Structures are given as structure tokens and as C-alpha cells.
Amino acid sequence: MVAQDTDASNGQTQPNSDYDLSKPITSTQGMRQGLTSYGDAHFSLFLRKVFIKAMGYSEDALSRPIIGIINTYSSFNPCHANIPQLMEAVKRGVQFNGGLAMEFPTISIHESFASPTSMYLRNLMSMDTEEMIKAQPCDAVVLIGGCDKTTPAQLMGAISANKPVAHLVTGPMMPGSHRGQRVGACTDCRNNWAAFRAGTIDIEDIAAINDELAPTAGTCGVMGTASTMACILVALGMMPFAGASAPAVSAARLRIAEQTGRIAVSLASSTTLKPRALLTRSSFLNAITVLQATGGSTNAVVHLLAIAGRHPDVAGTIDLDTFDEVGRRTPLLVDLKPSGDNYMTDFHNSGGMLALFHELKPLLQLDAMTFTGRTLGEEMAAATLIQVPRNLSCIQPFDEPLYLASSLVVLRGNLAPGGAVMKASASKDRRLTRHSGKAVVFHNSADLAQRVDDPDLAVDADSVLVLQSIGPKGNPGMPEAGMIPIPRKLAAQGVQDMLRLSDGRMSGTAGGTIVLHISPESAELDSVLGILRDGDVITCDVNGRGLNVDLTQEEIAARIRERREAARASKERDPRRERGYRGLYQRSVLQAEFGADFDFLTANGPGEI
Ligand code: FES
């Protein structure tokens, strides 16, 4: 006898093979996939349908491909304020094309509302994303993110879960205006704050600017980490061309959301467009090319290393040196803050990623696959490029770059044997890209805050400011404190840039001659950064890719020995013995050169790197 079930469309009972006990449930699609374990698969499916029907779904709806939509709306995340409208548009795209849209939440992280840092929570968000994609019956998933750490966390999780995914970012905010000048988060947040510290902006002005820096919903409107990661998602083939740059508050953004829903339905039946099949080393080379050509955020280096590290076939084929190699052949073409002068809206109006791809064509891997099932080259050929008059575009022709090559460089030397990163194109004083000076060492963020503006601090414009203990472990979450402020007494004299080093990160919206992500970080007992002292002579040579301290190997070894003995004698609690997520983080986080992922989340698992 065939089981019966009620079809909500007409209230009649209909035959339903789901309850036919003579047939095993073998489907890996729709509601029948990934059943909850009750020891009786038919009962599991029966019960699942009992509960989903409480939401009013019909058998017809439940027979459709299920498209999960990850909702990262949060009142604490203004960068995601437009997610409710985006979800409506995605659902439209899903349901016009025969799918069933099911939204569900994951963690949402905003830069300014996450303590100690958003980076501290990135891996937790990736775990949440991975496990919820795996646990729930989705045939494909739309990942809606935007603020800096959200998109890398989502892609890390999606690669590990390996179900088909389409990305949708919330999009950049519009710029504001102050005294007739455009301003926008967050390069102008930093520039104006530095001017306020230097006394060139008064308290009324800084308060008025505060009202204008983030005038709409959306992500920071310059080439910061969010915009960089959005461009990278297009380069990886996970998002439509205009998806990176259409303003958060535009109608175009909603149409992209609808398009993403449609694409997600087509992905649902694909086995060849799952993230691990779709993404190859070529995809990552395109991503790094875009990172270099846009003068993108240094944070993207850490994120891309973590994303690549999740992919069993790509892990180990992309490392810090790959970024430097790609950089040497890639010109900086996009004139956006912080390397240039413009905002994401200008990039969008200049043709955005499609226009940039056309300039970069000789450097791109055009056979890399995209989530539409066509290659990047095929997508470019199918899309119409609207030519923008040269004087109105912020995208330079390939042979007229803003910066010849290597906007991001990788430095190595006895101070950074595991590597360090600098956004050379954002240096405000290019003389400093080849510079030797005496170190002024701050032992941690608190020490910096206490002493940097001390009028008696022994520092001059040629000094090298060093900040220790802001690496992945040292100050859990590797804060964006790498843009060490210019000591006030020097700022008041007009000093705008100094050579600065740390094991931390810097906001993608910030600029200066700043060495970041020094590995191993100073919290590691054998770190050379960790044994630096005031007066040590440090040399940074961007062209030679060197970062060295003028100490002999014997001197370095002696200082490390001394430090180890002090650590042994110390009564301080080992941070790895902390409880909860903090303990998990301290025990598992990798160095920046490996993307600061957790060792047990990488494709190779713990202990394999
Ligand atoms: Fe969210 Fe800048 S704070 S993108």
C-alpha cells in the first residue's frame, strides 16, 4: 500500500513514496539528505516533514531543490544593514527558478563591535558556517556577508563543507561630505583622526566628520578589506562581476541578489561546481593578481592563505612567496583610497571588476572556472563592457599604472624568517621604503598607549617604531594596531609617516610605511621580533625584500636564551590553559604566514603544516 500525505495546495491526500518502508531512502538531495539520526531513516524523514510543515510548506515546495540563504544580519553590524532587502531579492531569484529558499542565521561580525577583535572570531564564524551548511538539508547555499572577516570566514567554511555556494556581499556604502569634500570610512576616519591628534582639525570639525564618514548602510567605501575581499570573490569566480562594487543601497545590488538566487538554483544540481572542484590554483592566482592590481588590503593576504589552506588540492601550492611573485608582474591600476584618491562608487562607475579584468587580461588565468559553469574568459566574452571616458575612470590602462608593480610586498630576513607583509603602494614617504633607523620598542598595545605621546620619548623622524605582542597569539585576534600612531610631538612638526613594524595587522583602509604580520610573532619565545630592544638598528629594503636587525646570530641566540629562562621562571598562567573558545584559540591558531587559521581546520588537519 502506498503511503498518503496531505498536499496543502488542495487539502487532498496524495500518494507519497517517502513513507514506503520497502524502499530505502538513498537520496542525497532536498529534504531527504543528511537525516537526523534516530536509527530509522523513514521516521527521521517523517519527523522532519512534520516540523517543516509547521511553517506552512506544501509537498510541492518540499520537493524543490533547497537553497539555504545565510543571514548575517545583526543590529551590531551596520555593514549588513541591508541584508533583509537582499534576502527578499535572493528568495525571488530562487523561487522564480524553481527552488525553495530557506534562510538561516550564523554569527555576524563587525569590525568595531567585536572584542578583542573581529579576527579573533573569524575562525569561529568559519566553523559555524561549515557546520550549519553540513548539518542542514541544503542543495546549495547563498552566503551573504560583507564586513571584513565575514566573507573569508564564509568561504573557509564553505570549502570545508564543500556544498555548492554562491557569494553575495552587502556592497560598499556611499561616501559622505564635509566642507565640500567627500569623506568615507575608513581611510578618512584615520586621516582625520591623525589630523585631530596633530591639532590641525578642531573638536567641532572632528565631531561633524564623525556624522559623515559612514552615511549609509554597507561596507567601508574604499579599497579596505571588505572591498578587497569582494573583488577577490569575483576573481575566484564565486560572484557576478558587478557584485563587488554595486553600492549597498542601489537597485543594482538588489538585482545582483536576485541573479545570485537564480545561479544558486542552477548550482544545486551540480557536482562539478562545488567549491573544491571549482576553485583551483589558477583561481587563487587570479585572486592575488586582483589583490595586487587594486592595491588591496594586507588582511587579504592572511585570509587568502587561510582560504587556500582549507582546500586539499590548493593548500601548500599558494604561500607568501606566491603573493610576491604575482606582485612583481602586476601593476597597480585602481586609484582608490588608501593607495589612491577615490571611493568604491567611483570604481563601480568606472566599470568595476569587468573593466579591471579587461585591463589585466594578459595576466589572468582565463580558463579558471566560475560558479556559472563557464570559465572566466567565457564570462568576460559574454558580458558587455560599457566604455567609460578615460578622464572619468579610476581604472588605469595596463600600460599607464599608478604603481609599476608589487603594491604588496613580502619581506624576509633575520627579523622575519617566516615573512612579513607591507603595502608599499600606501607608503606616504617613499624614502622610507629603503631605510635604516634605531628601534623604539613598545612591548604591547598598553605600553604604546601609555608612552607614544610622552614628550620625553626618545624618538625622531628617523626612528623605527616597533610594536610587539599584537600577533595572532600575543594579543589574541591579531588586532589592527599595526598603524602605530606618529608620536604627537613629531606629528605636530609635520611628520606624516615613519617606518613602523609589528606582528599585527592594519586596517585595509590605512596607509603608511608599515611592516605587518611579522612571523614568527613576538609572543613565540624564539621570535627575533620578541627580543628587539630600544636602539637596535633595523633595516627595511623593499626593493631587496629585506627586513633585518643589525645583531649577530650569537647575540640573537643569547637574547632568546635569556627570554626562555625568564619565561620558565615566570608565574604567569599559560594562555593555552584558558577555558572555552579562548583556550581553543590559543592552542590552535597558526601564524600569519599560514593564514592564522586553526590547525585542526586546515585541509591537512593539525600538525601537518
Ligand atoms: Fe564593516 Fe569596514 S567596518 S567593512
PDB file of N, CA, C and O and ligand atoms in Angstrom, residues 77 79 110-112 146-148 173 185-186 218-220 226 509, ligand 1:
ATOM      1  N   ASN A  77      25.792  45.113  13.386  1.00  0.00           N
ATOM      2  CA  ASN A  77      26.578  45.093  12.145  1.00  0.00           C
ATOM      3  C   ASN A  77      25.970  46.017  11.087  1.00  0.00           C
ATOM      4  O   ASN A  77      25.265  45.566  10.182  1.00  0.00           O
ATOM      5  N   CYS A  79      27.290  47.309   8.609  1.00  0.00           N
ATOM      6  CA  CYS A  79      27.739  46.944   7.250  1.00  0.00           C
ATOM      7  C   CYS A  79      26.759  45.958   6.612  1.00  0.00           C
ATOM      8  O   CYS A  79      26.772  45.772   5.400  1.00  0.00           O
ATOM      9  N   HIS A 110      31.185  42.438  13.113  1.00  0.00           N
ATOM     10  CA  HIS A 110      31.526  43.780  12.622  1.00  0.00           C
ATOM     11  C   HIS A 110      32.838  44.225  13.249  1.00  0.00           C
ATOM     12  O   HIS A 110      33.114  43.919  14.417  1.00  0.00           O
ATOM     13  N   GLU A 111      33.606  44.970  12.490  1.00  0.00           N
ATOM     14  CA  GLU A 111      34.935  45.380  12.940  1.00  0.00           C
ATOM     15  C   GLU A 111      34.930  46.115  14.274  1.00  0.00           C
ATOM     16  O   GLU A 111      35.806  45.903  15.110  1.00  0.00           O
ATOM     17  N   SER A 112      33.980  47.017  14.445  1.00  0.00           N
ATOM     18  CA  SER A 112      34.036  47.894  15.614  1.00  0.00           C
ATOM     19  C   SER A 112      33.249  47.371  16.804  1.00  0.00           C
ATOM     20  O   SER A 112      33.205  48.015  17.846  1.00  0.00           O
ATOM     21  N   GLY A 146      29.817  40.529   4.131  1.00  0.00           N
ATOM     22  CA  GLY A 146      30.275  41.832   3.648  1.00  0.00           C
ATOM     23  C   GLY A 146      31.381  42.390   4.504  1.00  0.00           C
ATOM     24  O   GLY A 146      32.483  42.643   4.021  1.00  0.00           O
ATOM     25  N   CYS A 147      31.105  42.610   5.793  1.00  0.00           N
ATOM     26  CA  CYS A 147      32.117  43.230   6.647  1.00  0.00           C
ATOM     27  C   CYS A 147      33.359  42.327   6.676  1.00  0.00           C
ATOM     28  O   CYS A 147      33.269  41.106   6.500  1.00  0.00           O
ATOM     29  N   ASP A 148      34.492  42.959   6.920  1.00  0.00           N
ATOM     30  CA  ASP A 148      35.813  42.382   6.630  1.00  0.00           C
ATOM     31  C   ASP A 148      35.976  40.871   6.822  1.00  0.00           C
ATOM     32  O   ASP A 148      36.402  40.176   5.912  1.00  0.00           O
ATOM     33  N   MET A 173      29.293  51.149   1.056  1.00  0.00           N
ATOM     34  CA  MET A 173      28.467  52.322   1.406  1.00  0.00           C
ATOM     35  C   MET A 173      28.800  53.488   0.468  1.00  0.00           C
ATOM     36  O   MET A 173      29.805  53.466  -0.253  1.00  0.00           O
ATOM     37  N   ALA A 185      34.363  56.043   5.244  1.00  0.00           N
ATOM     38  CA  ALA A 185      35.053  55.062   6.081  1.00  0.00           C
ATOM     39  C   ALA A 185      35.895  54.185   5.143  1.00  0.00           C
ATOM     40  O   ALA A 185      35.436  53.853   4.049  1.00  0.00           O
ATOM     41  N   CYS A 186      37.127  53.783   5.533  1.00  0.00           N
ATOM     42  CA  CYS A 186      37.562  54.339   6.805  1.00  0.00           C
ATOM     43  C   CYS A 186      38.931  54.990   6.681  1.00  0.00           C
ATOM     44  O   CYS A 186      39.544  55.344   7.680  1.00  0.00           O
ATOM     45  N   GLY A 218      26.165  49.504   4.457  1.00  0.00           N
ATOM     46  CA  GLY A 218      27.143  48.940   3.538  1.00  0.00           C
ATOM     47  C   GLY A 218      28.529  48.891   4.147  1.00  0.00           C
ATOM     48  O   GLY A 218      28.764  49.372   5.258  1.00  0.00           O
ATOM     49  N   THR A 219      29.439  48.316   3.393  1.00  0.00           N
ATOM     50  CA  THR A 219      30.816  48.132   3.873  1.00  0.00           C
ATOM     51  C   THR A 219      31.646  49.377   3.565  1.00  0.00           C
ATOM     52  O   THR A 219      31.245  50.215   2.744  1.00  0.00           O
ATOM     53  N   CYS A 220      32.795  49.498   4.217  1.00  0.00           N
ATOM     54  CA  CYS A 220      33.647  50.682   4.048  1.00  0.00           C
ATOM     55  C   CYS A 220      33.873  50.962   2.556  1.00  0.00           C
ATOM     56  O   CYS A 220      34.161  50.045   1.786  1.00  0.00           O
ATOM     57  N   ALA A 226      37.027  44.743   3.239  1.00  0.00           N
ATOM     58  CA  ALA A 226      35.739  44.265   2.730  1.00  0.00           C
ATOM     59  C   ALA A 226      35.688  44.386   1.205  1.00  0.00           C
ATOM     60  O   ALA A 226      35.304  43.438   0.506  1.00  0.00           O
ATOM     61  N   THR A 509      42.058  49.995   5.184  1.00  0.00           N
ATOM     62  CA  THR A 509      41.770  51.378   4.828  1.00  0.00           C
ATOM     63  C   THR A 509      42.900  52.315   5.241  1.00  0.00           C
ATOM     64  O   THR A 509      42.838  53.509   5.002  1.00  0.00           O
TER      65      THR A 509
HETATM   66 FE1  FES B   1      32.498  46.698   8.070  1.00  0.00          FE
HETATM   67 FE2  FES B   1      34.578  48.402   7.312  1.00  0.00          FE
HETATM   68  S1  FES B   1      33.637  48.110   9.269  1.00  0.00           S
HETATM   69  S2  FES B   1      33.532  46.878   6.187  1.00  0.00           S
END
